[in-house]
Amino acid sequence: MQISINANRCEPSPMRKFHPYAVEAEKQGKKIYHLNIGQPDLPTPQAYFDAVRSFDRKTLAYAESPGMPVLIDAVRGYYHELGVDLEPNDVLITTGGSEALLMTCLSILDPYTEVIIPEPYYPNYTTFVHAAGGVIRALPTNPWEGYRYAKRERIESLITKNTRAILITNPGNPTGVVLDQAEMRMITDIAKEHNLYLICDEVYREFCYDDKFGVPTMAHFRDIDENLVIIDSASKRFSACGARVGCVVTRNKELQAALLKFCQSRLSVATIDQIGAAALYSVGQDFFRQSKEEYRRRRNTVVSRLRQIPGVVVEEPMGAFYLMASLPVDDTDKFQYWLLEHFDYQGDTVMFAPGAPFYETPGKGINEVRIAYVLKQADLERAMDVLAAGISEYQRQVMHLTPAAADEPSKSR
Amino acid sequence: MQISINANRCEPSPMRKFHPYAVEAEKQGKKIYHLNIGQPDLPTPQAYFDAVRSFDRKTLAYAESPGMPVLIDAVRGYYHELGVDLEPNDVLITTGGSEALLMTCLSILDPYTEVIIPEPYYPNYTTFVHAAGGVIRALPTNPWEGYRYAKRERIESLITKNTRAILITNPGNPTGVVLDQAEMRMITDIAKEHNLYLICDEVYREFCYDDKFGVPTMAHFRDIDENLVIIDSASKRFSACGARVGCVVTRNKELQAALLKFCQSRLSVATIDQIGAAALYSVGQDFFRQSKEEYRRRRNTVVSRLRQIPGVVVEEPMGAFYLMASLPVDDTDKFQYWLLEHFDYQGDTVMFAPGAPFYETPGKGINEVRIAYVLKQADLERAMDVLAAGISEYQRQVMHLTPAAADEPSKSR
């Protein structure tokens, strides 16, 4: 039986392969600090659960295909606070930002058309682009430049007659890079001049740790209404990942019509989750401020502790709750297996996301990791101790970097 | 800005165009009986709401990408009752049957590959097949044969070197056709002999009104494990359409791996809805029996009343909660506009789904309608009175079929 070419071009989750090893490590009594997934530990605002519990209709019916009016209005109200006025049709509610991305790719990409994405990037972008038959053109960045990608010449050098879109995450996952106003303007100019869609995944918009960025959104650039597609989600903003409620925001009427066809084909987004999400938009600025402060402290902890580890290269990320770092090991994938199988520090070990799957370019990211700083302060500090000890021990045992290593048998897998 | 070829090949919802006319009719004070959508009015079992309300975790986190173990186990338990034993990996939880269909099409179809579907069929199939670049080959049926499609020669005559799959809905939407055992066997034989996927959308499995059918599922035919993909959903079974919880069931390991990539890319299905859906699977046989009895009564009412209207052709549907009927009017699309704009029967009018969008073949279904019998008995009876009066008046005013028509000015739009 044949599997489709596009499905074969997609990769299984790069984290999944570690799962059996993590289970085994836990069986052996090891405690694992999870820096590998972007699942925030902050409580979801009570407003969500209150709204869900107060649902009192007898029949749980389909919602409207473009989204429930109460949620569309809540989203519009939120954007209005950002200084962005949207018509109801400019917002289509989706099952998470994920569905917004898949529908956008299906709506604008033909087979062999190209999307420019700065690498390292969120690995699931690959599946969305490949599902539509598209091709990713990676815009290279480097750890020693802090992964900044907004360079006009570099971007323009990748544009071909097949290019349909530029896709950016701002603030960035996995890098934490945030664009400044001049960079945003420059990228919108490129999109406009070359008649490209600009897909801007802004789900981490509230998490910018330098006040000069404010709450950034491309939606302020009204001269690119035809080009701009914003991917948005309640997941990170409200620590409500399991609600699966996001949206796509665009003022391009033709694109709205194409997206709406896909919305209609899947009938609706979960009714109760939409009601809960609508209530979330009433929690107000205090919630955002507190979340941001918490993540800022966590970022500071992780960055300062990483910088104390000899050989680690890390720039302070300006947004989101991830960072990429280069570790002084030969291969972070191999290092992760070793941490689970052959290492513990006083009974503890640690998981991160190895860097290579965040890159399109083969061979890149092998020394890098993505760290999600989504744990409590004390847990993060402990995780950094474990990581430091792990690096040192791995260098000695597996890489034979210290004279002492010669006395010990290698435990390389 | 370019829209993708595949998005352009999809159609907007054929029902949507009537929406402004329905709003206008209601503004004029008309009451509309909705026979146009498959939204059951039966109450969702309380178990769903109880489970949702008892959710007490502080953070609404992502669920597992293949589905929550509690729900996968509930689904397996339900299949076990049907005599079908499934491994946990054989079930992937999806956001409704809709996502199960989209992921299946993306996993098995390449551009220009073909899917054989008996027509009339559920119009959203078009979007799922076209999203993957596929082509629908319609297997023709006729009202006077009761829309039965299980004819070996007709199916085999459509198979080409590009055919990848046969997609059937059993019990059928919109026709209510249910396959008997010999027909099921014959179709599985064709799939096996020609090395085709058999995608069997069984979301109406519980709604079979002749006891000889039992609760039909293709999963009993173990010799087609490699070919079979079952699309399933809690929506109709439990009158819980707004939960958006379905699943895809297959024992084909390669296909499981392909589907899992798409599951991972969208992270998870809504957490609270999965917990609610898991609880639904405990409601037991009484709930199914009562639902089926209610729909059987409704079917009997609609069929017997339709048969009293001169010129209507209708076969008694054996399953689901729809029927297709041929009406004695020139064009059911035009008739629907007229019912909303120019007609009322003591203040009431009626909506159905015009037949043409259920057909791939141009020109077919113009005299047909799909009727969803999802209203209470009294409302259905009233809707039939309104429809009968509407047909008679439309024949007189617009089609000039009676001598009296000459005295009246035409109000045709």
CSV table of C-alpha atoms in Angstrom, one decimal, chain B residues 3-406:
chain,number,residue,atom,x,y,z
B,3,ILE,CA,-4.3,31.1,-4.0
B,4,SER,CA,-3.3,27.5,-4.3
B,5,ILE,CA,-4.6,25.4,-7.1
B,6,ASN,CA,-6.0,22.9,-4.6
B,7,ALA,CA,-7.8,25.5,-2.6
B,8,ASN,CA,-9.3,26.9,-5.8
B,9,ARG,CA,-10.6,23.4,-6.6
B,10,CYS,CA,-12.5,23.3,-3.3
B,11,GLU,CA,-16.0,24.7,-3.1
B,12,PRO,CA,-17.4,27.0,-0.4
B,13,SER,CA,-20.2,25.4,1.6
B,14,PRO,CA,-23.2,25.0,-0.7
B,15,MET,CA,-25.6,25.9,2.2
B,16,ARG,CA,-23.9,29.2,3.1
B,17,LYS,CA,-25.4,31.1,0.2
B,18,PHE,CA,-28.9,30.7,1.7
B,19,HIS,CA,-27.9,32.1,5.0
B,20,PRO,CA,-28.6,35.8,4.3
B,21,TYR,CA,-32.0,34.8,2.8
B,22,ALA,CA,-32.8,32.8,5.9
B,23,VAL,CA,-31.9,35.7,8.1
B,24,GLU,CA,-34.1,38.0,5.9
B,25,ALA,CA,-37.0,35.5,6.1
B,26,GLU,CA,-36.7,35.4,9.9
B,27,LYS,CA,-36.7,39.2,10.0
B,28,GLN,CA,-40.0,39.2,8.1
B,29,GLY,CA,-41.3,37.0,11.0
B,30,LYS,CA,-41.2,33.6,9.2
B,31,LYS,CA,-40.5,30.5,11.2
B,32,ILE,CA,-38.0,28.2,9.4
B,33,TYR,CA,-38.0,24.5,9.8
B,34,HIS,CA,-34.4,23.4,9.4
B,35,LEU,CA,-34.1,20.0,7.6
B,36,ASN,CA,-30.8,21.2,6.0
B,37,ILE,CA,-28.2,20.3,8.6
B,38,GLY,CA,-27.2,17.1,10.4
B,39,GLN,CA,-27.2,18.6,13.9
B,40,PRO,CA,-29.1,16.2,16.1
B,41,ASP,CA,-31.4,17.8,18.7
B,42,LEU,CA,-31.1,14.9,21.2
B,43,PRO,CA,-29.5,15.8,24.5
B,44,THR,CA,-25.8,15.0,24.9
B,45,PRO,CA,-25.5,12.4,27.8
B,46,GLN,CA,-24.8,14.0,31.1
B,47,ALA,CA,-21.7,11.9,31.5
B,48,TYR,CA,-19.9,14.3,29.1
B,49,PHE,CA,-20.7,17.4,31.1
B,50,ASP,CA,-20.0,15.7,34.5
B,51,ALA,CA,-16.5,14.6,33.3
B,52,VAL,CA,-15.8,18.1,31.9
B,53,ARG,CA,-16.8,19.8,35.1
B,54,SER,CA,-14.8,17.4,37.3
B,55,PHE,CA,-11.5,18.4,35.5
B,56,ASP,CA,-9.4,19.8,38.3
B,57,ARG,CA,-5.9,20.2,37.1
B,58,LYS,CA,-4.5,23.7,37.5
B,59,THR,CA,-2.9,23.9,34.0
B,60,LEU,CA,-4.7,22.9,30.9
B,61,ALA,CA,-1.8,21.1,29.2
B,62,TYR,CA,-1.4,19.5,25.8
B,63,ALA,CA,-2.6,15.9,25.6
B,64,GLU,CA,-0.6,13.1,24.0
B,65,SER,CA,-0.4,13.5,20.2
B,66,PRO,CA,-2.0,10.1,19.3
B,67,GLY,CA,-4.8,10.7,21.9
B,68,MET,CA,-5.2,10.4,25.7
B,69,PRO,CA,-4.8,6.8,26.9
B,70,VAL,CA,-8.1,7.0,28.8
B,71,LEU,CA,-9.9,7.8,25.5
B,72,ILE,CA,-8.0,5.3,23.4
B,73,ASP,CA,-8.9,2.6,26.0
B,74,ALA,CA,-12.6,3.7,25.9
B,75,VAL,CA,-12.7,3.5,22.1
B,76,ARG,CA,-11.0,0.0,22.3
B,77,GLY,CA,-13.5,-1.1,24.9
B,78,TYR,CA,-16.4,0.0,22.6
B,79,TYR,CA,-14.9,-1.8,19.6
B,80,HIS,CA,-14.4,-4.9,21.8
B,81,GLU,CA,-18.2,-4.9,22.4
B,82,LEU,CA,-18.6,-5.0,18.6
B,83,GLY,CA,-16.3,-8.1,18.5
B,84,VAL,CA,-13.3,-6.1,17.2
B,85,ASP,CA,-10.1,-6.2,19.2
B,86,LEU,CA,-7.7,-3.3,18.6
B,87,GLU,CA,-4.2,-2.6,19.8
B,88,PRO,CA,-3.6,0.9,21.3
B,89,ASN,CA,-1.6,2.0,18.2
B,90,ASP,CA,-4.6,1.0,15.9
B,91,VAL,CA,-6.5,4.0,17.2
B,92,LEU,CA,-5.4,7.6,16.6
B,93,ILE,CA,-7.7,10.2,18.2
B,94,THR,CA,-8.6,13.1,15.9
B,95,THR,CA,-10.4,16.5,16.1
B,96,GLY,CA,-13.6,15.0,14.8
B,97,GLY,CA,-14.1,12.6,11.9
B,98,SER,CA,-13.2,15.6,9.7
B,99,GLU,CA,-9.6,15.7,10.8
B,100,ALA,CA,-9.4,11.9,10.5
B,101,LEU,CA,-10.5,12.2,6.8
B,102,LEU,CA,-8.1,15.1,6.0
B,103,MET,CA,-5.1,13.3,7.6
B,104,THR,CA,-6.0,10.1,5.8
B,105,CYS,CA,-6.2,11.9,2.4
B,106,LEU,CA,-2.9,13.7,3.1
B,107,SER,CA,-1.3,10.4,4.0
B,108,ILE,CA,-2.3,8.3,1.0
B,109,LEU,CA,-3.0,10.6,-1.9
B,110,ASP,CA,-0.6,12.2,-4.3
B,111,PRO,CA,-1.6,14.8,-6.9
B,112,TYR,CA,-3.8,13.3,-9.6
B,113,THR,CA,-4.4,10.1,-7.8
B,114,GLU,CA,-8.0,9.0,-7.7
B,115,VAL,CA,-10.6,8.1,-5.0
B,116,ILE,CA,-13.8,6.3,-6.0
B,117,ILE,CA,-16.8,7.6,-4.1
B,118,PRO,CA,-20.4,6.6,-4.7
B,119,GLU,CA,-22.4,9.8,-5.5
B,120,PRO,CA,-24.4,11.5,-4.0
B,121,TYR,CA,-21.8,11.9,-1.2
B,122,TYR,CA,-21.0,14.2,1.7
B,123,PRO,CA,-19.8,17.4,0.0
B,124,ASN,CA,-16.9,18.0,2.4
B,125,TYR,CA,-15.2,14.9,1.0
B,126,THR,CA,-14.3,17.1,-2.0
B,127,THR,CA,-12.3,19.4,0.2
B,128,PHE,CA,-10.4,16.6,1.9
B,129,VAL,CA,-9.5,14.9,-1.4
B,130,HIS,CA,-8.7,18.1,-3.2
B,131,ALA,CA,-6.5,19.4,-0.3
B,132,ALA,CA,-4.2,16.4,-1.0
B,133,GLY,CA,-4.3,17.1,-4.8
B,134,GLY,CA,-6.5,14.0,-5.4
B,135,VAL,CA,-9.4,13.5,-7.9
B,136,ILE,CA,-12.8,12.1,-7.1
B,137,ARG,CA,-14.2,9.4,-9.5
B,138,ALA,CA,-17.9,9.4,-8.8
B,139,LEU,CA,-19.7,6.0,-8.8
B,140,PRO,CA,-23.1,6.8,-10.1
B,141,THR,CA,-26.4,5.8,-8.4
B,142,ASN,CA,-30.0,6.6,-9.0
B,143,PRO,CA,-33.0,7.5,-6.8
B,144,TRP,CA,-35.1,4.8,-8.5
B,145,GLU,CA,-32.5,2.2,-7.4
B,146,GLY,CA,-32.6,3.6,-3.9
B,147,TYR,CA,-29.1,5.0,-4.4
B,148,ARG,CA,-27.5,1.5,-4.0
B,149,TYR,CA,-23.9,1.5,-5.2
B,150,ALA,CA,-22.5,-1.9,-4.4
B,151,LYS,CA,-22.2,-3.3,-7.9
B,152,ARG,CA,-18.9,-4.9,-8.7
B,153,GLU,CA,-18.9,-4.1,-12.4
B,154,ARG,CA,-19.7,-0.5,-11.9
B,155,ILE,CA,-17.0,-0.1,-9.2
B,156,GLU,CA,-14.3,-2.0,-11.2
B,157,SER,CA,-15.0,0.0,-14.3
B,158,LEU,CA,-13.8,3.1,-12.5
B,159,ILE,CA,-10.5,1.6,-11.4
B,160,THR,CA,-7.5,3.0,-13.2
B,161,LYS,CA,-3.7,2.8,-12.6
B,162,ASN,CA,-4.1,6.1,-10.6
B,163,THR,CA,-6.8,4.8,-8.2
B,164,ARG,CA,-5.6,4.8,-4.6
B,165,ALA,CA,-8.8,4.3,-2.6
B,166,ILE,CA,-12.5,3.6,-2.4
B,167,LEU,CA,-14.3,5.9,0.1
B,168,ILE,CA,-17.7,4.9,1.3
B,169,THR,CA,-20.0,6.1,4.1
B,170,ASN,CA,-21.8,3.3,5.7
B,171,PRO,CA,-24.6,3.9,6.8
B,172,GLY,CA,-24.7,6.6,4.1
B,173,ASN,CA,-24.9,10.3,4.2
B,174,PRO,CA,-26.9,11.6,2.4
B,175,THR,CA,-28.7,8.5,1.2
B,176,GLY,CA,-29.2,6.4,4.3
B,177,VAL,CA,-28.0,3.3,2.3
B,178,VAL,CA,-26.7,0.5,4.4
B,179,LEU,CA,-24.6,-2.3,3.0
B,180,ASP,CA,-25.5,-5.9,3.7
B,181,GLN,CA,-22.9,-8.5,4.6
B,182,ALA,CA,-22.5,-9.7,1.0
B,183,GLU,CA,-22.0,-6.2,-0.3
B,184,MET,CA,-19.4,-5.4,2.4
B,185,ARG,CA,-17.6,-8.6,1.5
B,186,MET,CA,-17.7,-7.8,-2.2
B,187,ILE,CA,-16.3,-4.3,-1.7
B,188,THR,CA,-13.5,-5.5,0.6
B,189,ASP,CA,-12.7,-8.1,-2.1
B,190,ILE,CA,-12.3,-5.4,-4.7
B,191,ALA,CA,-10.1,-3.3,-2.4
B,192,LYS,CA,-7.9,-6.3,-1.8
B,193,GLU,CA,-7.7,-7.6,-5.4
B,194,HIS,CA,-6.8,-4.1,-6.7
B,195,ASN,CA,-4.5,-3.2,-3.8
B,196,LEU,CA,-6.6,-0.1,-2.9
B,197,TYR,CA,-7.2,1.5,0.4
B,198,LEU,CA,-10.8,1.2,1.6
B,199,ILE,CA,-11.7,4.2,3.6
B,200,CYS,CA,-14.9,3.5,5.5
B,201,ASP,CA,-16.7,6.4,7.2
B,202,GLU,CA,-18.7,4.7,9.8
B,203,VAL,CA,-19.8,7.6,12.0
B,204,TYR,CA,-23.5,6.6,11.7
B,205,ARG,CA,-22.8,3.0,12.6
B,206,GLU,CA,-25.4,2.9,15.4
B,207,PHE,CA,-28.2,4.2,13.2
B,208,CYS,CA,-29.4,1.2,11.3
B,209,TYR,CA,-33.2,0.7,11.3
B,210,ASP,CA,-33.4,-2.9,10.1
B,211,ASP,CA,-32.1,-5.2,12.7
B,212,LYS,CA,-30.5,-7.5,10.1
B,213,PHE,CA,-27.7,-5.0,9.8
B,214,GLY,CA,-26.7,-4.9,13.5
B,215,VAL,CA,-24.0,-2.4,14.2
B,216,PRO,CA,-22.0,-2.7,11.0
B,217,THR,CA,-18.3,-2.3,10.7
B,218,MET,CA,-15.7,-3.3,8.1
B,219,ALA,CA,-13.3,-4.0,10.9
B,220,HIS,CA,-14.5,-7.6,11.1
B,221,PHE,CA,-12.9,-8.4,7.7
B,222,ARG,CA,-9.4,-9.2,9.0
B,223,ASP,CA,-8.0,-10.1,5.6
B,224,ILE,CA,-8.1,-6.4,4.6
B,225,ASP,CA,-6.1,-5.1,7.6
B,226,GLU,CA,-3.6,-3.5,5.3
B,227,ASN,CA,-6.3,-1.8,3.2
B,228,LEU,CA,-8.8,-0.7,5.7
B,229,VAL,CA,-9.1,2.8,7.2
B,230,ILE,CA,-12.1,3.4,9.4
B,231,ILE,CA,-13.3,7.0,10.1
B,232,ASP,CA,-15.1,7.3,13.4
B,233,SER,CA,-16.5,10.0,15.6
B,234,ALA,CA,-18.3,10.6,18.8
B,235,SER,CA,-20.4,13.4,17.2
B,236,LYS,CA,-23.4,11.5,16.0
B,237,ARG,CA,-23.2,8.4,18.1
B,238,PHE,CA,-23.5,10.5,21.3
B,239,SER,CA,-25.2,13.6,20.0
B,240,ALA,CA,-22.0,15.5,20.8
B,241,CYS,CA,-21.0,17.2,17.6
B,242,GLY,CA,-19.5,20.2,19.3
B,243,ALA,CA,-16.9,18.0,21.1
B,244,ARG,CA,-14.9,17.5,17.9
B,245,VAL,CA,-13.6,14.2,19.0
B,246,GLY,CA,-13.2,11.4,16.4
B,247,CYS,CA,-10.6,8.8,15.5
B,248,VAL,CA,-9.0,6.9,12.7
B,249,VAL,CA,-8.7,3.2,13.1
B,250,THR,CA,-6.3,1.2,11.0
B,251,ARG,CA,-4.1,-1.8,11.5
B,252,ASN,CA,-1.8,-0.8,8.6
B,253,LYS,CA,1.5,0.0,10.5
B,254,GLU,CA,2.9,2.2,7.7
B,255,LEU,CA,-0.2,4.2,7.5
B,256,GLN,CA,-0.3,4.5,11.3
B,257,ALA,CA,3.2,6.0,11.1
B,258,ALA,CA,2.2,8.5,8.4
B,259,LEU,CA,-0.9,9.5,10.3
B,260,LEU,CA,1.1,9.9,13.5
B,261,LYS,CA,3.3,12.5,11.8
B,262,PHE,CA,0.3,14.6,11.1
B,263,CYS,CA,-1.0,14.0,14.7
B,264,GLN,CA,2.3,15.2,16.1
B,265,SER,CA,2.5,18.2,13.9
B,266,ARG,CA,-0.8,19.6,15.4
B,267,LEU,CA,0.3,18.5,18.9
B,268,SER,CA,-2.9,17.2,20.4
B,269,VAL,CA,-6.7,17.1,20.4
B,270,ALA,CA,-8.5,19.3,23.0
B,271,THR,CA,-7.8,17.9,26.4
B,272,ILE,CA,-11.2,18.5,28.2
B,273,ASP,CA,-13.1,17.2,25.2
B,274,GLN,CA,-11.2,14.0,25.2
B,275,ILE,CA,-12.0,13.5,28.9
B,276,GLY,CA,-15.6,14.2,28.2
B,277,ALA,CA,-15.6,11.8,25.2
B,278,ALA,CA,-14.0,9.0,27.2
B,279,ALA,CA,-16.9,9.3,29.7
B,280,LEU,CA,-19.4,9.1,26.8
B,281,TYR,CA,-18.3,5.6,26.0
B,282,SER,CA,-19.6,4.4,29.3
B,283,VAL,CA,-23.3,5.4,28.6
B,284,GLY,CA,-24.1,1.9,27.4
B,285,GLN,CA,-26.5,0.2,25.0
B,286,ASP,CA,-29.7,1.8,26.3
B,287,PHE,CA,-28.6,5.2,25.0
B,288,PHE,CA,-28.0,3.8,21.5
B,289,ARG,CA,-31.3,1.9,21.6
B,290,GLN,CA,-33.3,4.9,22.6
B,291,SER,CA,-31.6,7.2,20.0
B,292,LYS,CA,-32.2,4.7,17.3
B,293,GLU,CA,-35.8,4.3,18.1
B,294,GLU,CA,-36.3,8.0,18.1
B,295,TYR,CA,-34.7,8.4,14.7
B,296,ARG,CA,-36.6,5.4,13.3
B,297,ARG,CA,-39.9,7.0,14.3
B,298,ARG,CA,-38.8,10.3,12.7
B,299,ARG,CA,-37.7,8.5,9.5
B,300,ASN,CA,-41.1,6.7,9.3
B,301,THR,CA,-42.9,10.0,9.7
B,302,VAL,CA,-40.9,11.8,7.0
B,303,VAL,CA,-41.0,9.0,4.5
B,304,SER,CA,-44.7,8.4,4.9
B,305,ARG,CA,-45.5,12.1,4.6
B,306,LEU,CA,-43.2,12.6,1.6
B,307,ARG,CA,-44.9,9.7,-0.2
B,308,GLN,CA,-48.2,11.5,0.2
B,309,ILE,CA,-46.9,14.4,-1.9
B,310,PRO,CA,-47.6,13.8,-5.6
B,311,GLY,CA,-44.5,13.4,-7.7
B,312,VAL,CA,-42.0,12.8,-4.9
B,313,VAL,CA,-39.7,9.8,-5.4
B,314,VAL,CA,-38.3,8.5,-2.1
B,315,GLU,CA,-37.0,5.1,-1.0
B,316,GLU,CA,-37.0,4.3,2.7
B,317,PRO,CA,-33.5,4.9,4.0
B,318,MET,CA,-32.1,2.1,6.1
B,319,GLY,CA,-29.6,4.1,8.2
B,320,ALA,CA,-28.1,7.4,9.3
B,321,PHE,CA,-30.6,10.3,9.7
B,322,TYR,CA,-30.8,11.6,6.2
B,323,LEU,CA,-32.7,10.8,3.1
B,324,MET,CA,-32.5,11.9,-0.5
B,325,ALA,CA,-35.7,12.5,-2.4
B,326,SER,CA,-36.6,13.7,-5.8
B,327,LEU,CA,-39.1,16.5,-5.8
B,328,PRO,CA,-41.5,17.5,-8.6
B,329,VAL,CA,-39.9,20.9,-9.2
B,330,ASP,CA,-37.5,22.1,-11.9
B,331,ASP,CA,-34.6,23.0,-9.7
B,332,THR,CA,-34.4,22.5,-5.9
B,333,ASP,CA,-31.8,25.2,-5.6
B,334,LYS,CA,-34.2,27.7,-7.2
B,335,PHE,CA,-37.0,26.3,-5.1
B,336,GLN,CA,-35.1,26.8,-1.9
B,337,TYR,CA,-34.5,30.5,-2.7
B,338,TRP,CA,-38.2,30.9,-3.5
B,339,LEU,CA,-39.3,29.2,-0.3
B,340,LEU,CA,-37.3,31.7,1.7
B,341,GLU,CA,-38.1,34.8,-0.4
B,342,HIS,CA,-41.6,34.4,-1.8
B,343,PHE,CA,-43.4,31.8,0.3
B,344,ASP,CA,-44.8,31.0,3.6
B,345,TYR,CA,-47.5,28.6,4.8
B,346,GLN,CA,-49.3,30.3,7.7
B,347,GLY,CA,-46.0,32.1,8.5
B,348,ASP,CA,-43.8,29.1,8.2
B,349,THR,CA,-41.2,27.9,5.6
B,350,VAL,CA,-38.7,25.2,5.3
B,351,MET,CA,-35.0,24.6,4.5
B,352,PHE,CA,-33.4,21.4,3.0
B,353,ALA,CA,-30.1,20.8,1.3
B,354,PRO,CA,-30.5,21.0,-2.5
B,355,GLY,CA,-29.1,17.9,-4.2
B,356,ALA,CA,-26.6,19.1,-6.8
B,357,PRO,CA,-23.7,19.7,-4.5
B,358,PHE,CA,-23.9,16.1,-3.4
B,359,TYR,CA,-22.9,15.0,-6.9
B,360,GLU,CA,-19.6,15.2,-8.7
B,361,THR,CA,-21.3,14.7,-12.1
B,362,PRO,CA,-22.6,18.1,-13.5
B,363,GLY,CA,-26.3,18.2,-13.9
B,364,LYS,CA,-27.2,15.5,-11.5
B,365,GLY,CA,-29.3,16.0,-8.4
B,366,ILE,CA,-31.0,19.1,-9.6
B,367,ASN,CA,-34.4,17.8,-8.7
B,368,GLU,CA,-33.2,16.2,-5.5
B,369,VAL,CA,-32.9,17.3,-1.9
B,370,ARG,CA,-31.3,15.9,1.2
B,371,ILE,CA,-33.5,16.0,4.3
B,372,ALA,CA,-32.0,15.6,7.7
B,373,TYR,CA,-34.7,14.2,10.1
B,374,VAL,CA,-33.2,15.6,13.2
B,375,LEU,CA,-36.2,17.5,14.5
B,376,LYS,CA,-38.9,16.5,17.0
B,377,GLN,CA,-41.8,14.5,15.7
B,378,ALA,CA,-44.3,17.4,15.7
B,379,ASP,CA,-41.9,19.7,14.0
B,380,LEU,CA,-41.1,17.2,11.3
B,381,GLU,CA,-44.9,16.8,10.6
B,382,ARG,CA,-45.3,20.5,10.4
B,383,ALA,CA,-42.2,20.8,8.1
B,384,MET,CA,-43.8,18.2,5.8
B,385,ASP,CA,-47.0,20.2,5.6
B,386,VAL,CA,-45.1,23.3,4.8
B,387,LEU,CA,-43.0,21.5,2.1
B,388,ALA,CA,-46.2,20.0,0.5
B,389,ALA,CA,-47.8,23.4,0.4
B,390,GLY,CA,-44.6,24.9,-1.0
B,391,ILE,CA,-44.3,22.4,-3.8
B,392,SER,CA,-47.9,22.9,-4.8
B,393,GLU,CA,-47.6,26.7,-4.7
B,394,TYR,CA,-44.3,26.7,-6.5
B,395,GLN,CA,-45.7,24.5,-9.3
B,396,ARG,CA,-48.6,26.8,-9.7
B,397,GLN,CA,-46.8,30.2,-9.4
B,398,VAL,CA,-43.4,29.5,-10.9
B,399,MET,CA,-43.7,26.4,-13.1
B,400,HIS,CA,-47.3,27.3,-14.2
B,401,LEU,CA,-48.3,23.7,-14.0
B,402,THR,CA,-52.0,24.3,-13.2
B,403,PRO,CA,-54.6,26.3,-15.2
B,404,ALA,CA,-55.1,28.6,-12.2
B,405,ALA,CA,-51.5,29.7,-12.6
B,406,ALA,CA,-52.3,31.8,-15.6
